[in-house]
């Protein structure tokens, strides 16, 4: 357990060292270009981390396993869900979520395999959000998204 925590701390340290001012400023500029979406985007980030920790107990949110895969898929879907109110069309909320999650992968670079895993799971989350939106003809709840995604967790991309 201690070894896992130390590896996570090393990965966080490596990530922080790899950040460039230009990449960070691009993320900040993107978020500030739509200030009315900051709250929903931030809440999606927090909720995805909390829910994935609860549902995927024993699997790290930081590794290459199901916890991280679930968190990424849930995060992208929740960004769309929590910002949909600001858009006329659910596709615009999906585009915003994709923009933020894609930019996250650029700003916080991984090795290519991990990057592919994260982008693939982000896409799976957005696909689920779209499916649920069309089924319900309205914005799906956070609970519904989390439960449906958990049922489909075997379809997520993992490297471990």
Coordinates of C-alpha atoms in Angstrom, one line a residue, residues 14-140:
X14 CA 6.7 14.2 -12.6
X15 CA 3.5 15.7 -13.9
X16 CA 4.0 19.0 -12.1
X17 CA 7.6 19.2 -13.4
X18 CA 6.4 18.5 -17.0
X19 CA 3.9 21.4 -17.0
X20 CA 4.8 24.3 -19.1
X21 CA 3.5 27.8 -18.6
X22 CA 2.1 27.9 -22.1
X23 CA 0.1 24.7 -21.7
X24 CA -1.2 25.8 -18.3
X25 CA -2.1 29.2 -19.6
X26 CA -4.0 27.6 -22.5
X27 CA -6.1 25.6 -20.0
X28 CA -6.8 28.6 -17.9
X29 CA -7.6 30.7 -20.9
X30 CA -10.0 28.1 -22.2
X31 CA -11.8 27.9 -18.8
X32 CA -11.9 31.6 -18.4
X33 CA -13.3 32.1 -22.0
X34 CA -16.5 30.5 -20.7
X35 CA -16.7 31.6 -17.0
X36 CA -20.3 30.5 -16.7
X37 CA -19.1 26.9 -17.3
X38 CA -16.4 26.9 -14.6
X39 CA -18.6 25.8 -11.7
X40 CA -20.1 22.8 -13.6
X41 CA -16.7 21.8 -15.0
X42 CA -15.2 22.0 -11.6
X43 CA -18.0 20.1 -9.9
X44 CA -17.8 17.4 -12.5
X45 CA -14.1 17.0 -11.7
X46 CA -14.7 16.7 -8.0
X47 CA -17.7 14.4 -8.3
X48 CA -16.0 12.1 -10.8
X49 CA -13.0 11.7 -8.4
X50 CA -15.3 11.0 -5.4
X51 CA -17.7 8.6 -7.2
X52 CA -14.9 6.6 -8.8
X53 CA -13.1 6.2 -5.4
X54 CA -16.4 4.9 -4.0
X55 CA -17.4 2.6 -6.8
X56 CA -13.9 1.3 -7.7
X57 CA -12.6 0.7 -4.2
X58 CA -9.1 -0.8 -4.2
X59 CA -8.3 0.5 -7.7
X60 CA -6.3 3.7 -7.9
X61 CA -7.7 6.8 -9.6
X62 CA -4.2 7.6 -10.7
X63 CA -3.0 4.3 -12.2
X64 CA -3.8 2.5 -15.4
X65 CA -6.6 0.3 -14.0
X66 CA -10.3 0.4 -13.8
X67 CA -10.4 3.2 -11.2
X68 CA -8.7 5.6 -13.5
X69 CA -10.6 4.4 -16.6
X70 CA -13.9 4.8 -14.8
X71 CA -12.9 8.3 -13.5
X72 CA -12.1 9.5 -17.0
X73 CA -15.2 8.2 -18.6
X74 CA -17.4 9.5 -15.7
X75 CA -15.6 12.9 -15.7
X76 CA -16.2 13.6 -19.4
X77 CA -19.9 12.6 -19.1
X78 CA -20.4 14.7 -16.0
X79 CA -18.8 17.8 -17.6
X80 CA -21.4 17.5 -20.4
X81 CA -24.2 16.8 -17.9
X82 CA -23.3 19.7 -15.6
X83 CA -22.8 22.3 -18.3
X84 CA -25.7 21.3 -20.6
X85 CA -27.9 24.1 -19.1
X86 CA -25.7 26.6 -20.8
X87 CA -26.2 25.2 -24.3
X88 CA -29.2 24.9 -26.6
X89 CA -28.0 21.5 -27.9
X90 CA -26.6 18.6 -25.9
X91 CA -23.9 18.2 -28.7
X92 CA -22.5 21.6 -27.7
X93 CA -22.2 20.3 -24.1
X94 CA -20.4 17.2 -25.4
X95 CA -18.1 19.4 -27.5
X96 CA -17.2 21.5 -24.4
X97 CA -16.5 18.4 -22.4
X98 CA -14.3 17.0 -25.2
X99 CA -12.4 20.2 -25.4
X100 CA -11.7 20.3 -21.7
X101 CA -10.8 16.6 -21.4
X102 CA -8.6 16.7 -24.6
X103 CA -6.8 19.8 -23.3
X104 CA -6.3 18.1 -20.0
X105 CA -4.4 15.3 -21.8
X106 CA -2.2 17.9 -23.6
X107 CA -1.5 19.9 -20.4
X108 CA -0.8 16.9 -18.2
X109 CA 1.0 14.6 -20.6
X110 CA 1.3 10.8 -20.2
X111 CA 3.2 8.2 -22.0
X112 CA 1.4 7.5 -25.4
X113 CA -0.3 4.3 -24.1
X114 CA -1.8 6.1 -21.1
X115 CA -2.8 9.1 -23.2
X116 CA -4.6 6.7 -25.6
X117 CA -6.3 5.0 -22.6
X118 CA -7.5 8.3 -21.1
X119 CA -8.8 9.7 -24.4
X120 CA -10.5 6.5 -25.2
X121 CA -12.3 6.4 -21.9
X122 CA -13.2 10.1 -22.1
X123 CA -14.9 9.2 -25.5
X124 CA -16.7 6.3 -23.9
X125 CA -18.1 8.6 -21.2
X126 CA -19.3 11.1 -23.8
X127 CA -20.9 8.3 -25.9
X128 CA -22.8 7.1 -22.8
X129 CA -23.9 10.6 -22.0
X130 CA -25.3 11.0 -25.5
X131 CA -27.0 7.7 -25.4
X132 CA -28.7 8.4 -22.1
X133 CA -29.6 11.9 -23.2
X134 CA -31.4 10.6 -26.3
X135 CA -33.1 7.8 -24.4
X136 CA -34.5 10.2 -21.8
X137 CA -35.0 13.1 -24.1
X138 CA -33.5 15.2 -21.3
X139 CA -30.3 15.7 -19.3
X140 CA -29.6 12.4 -17.4

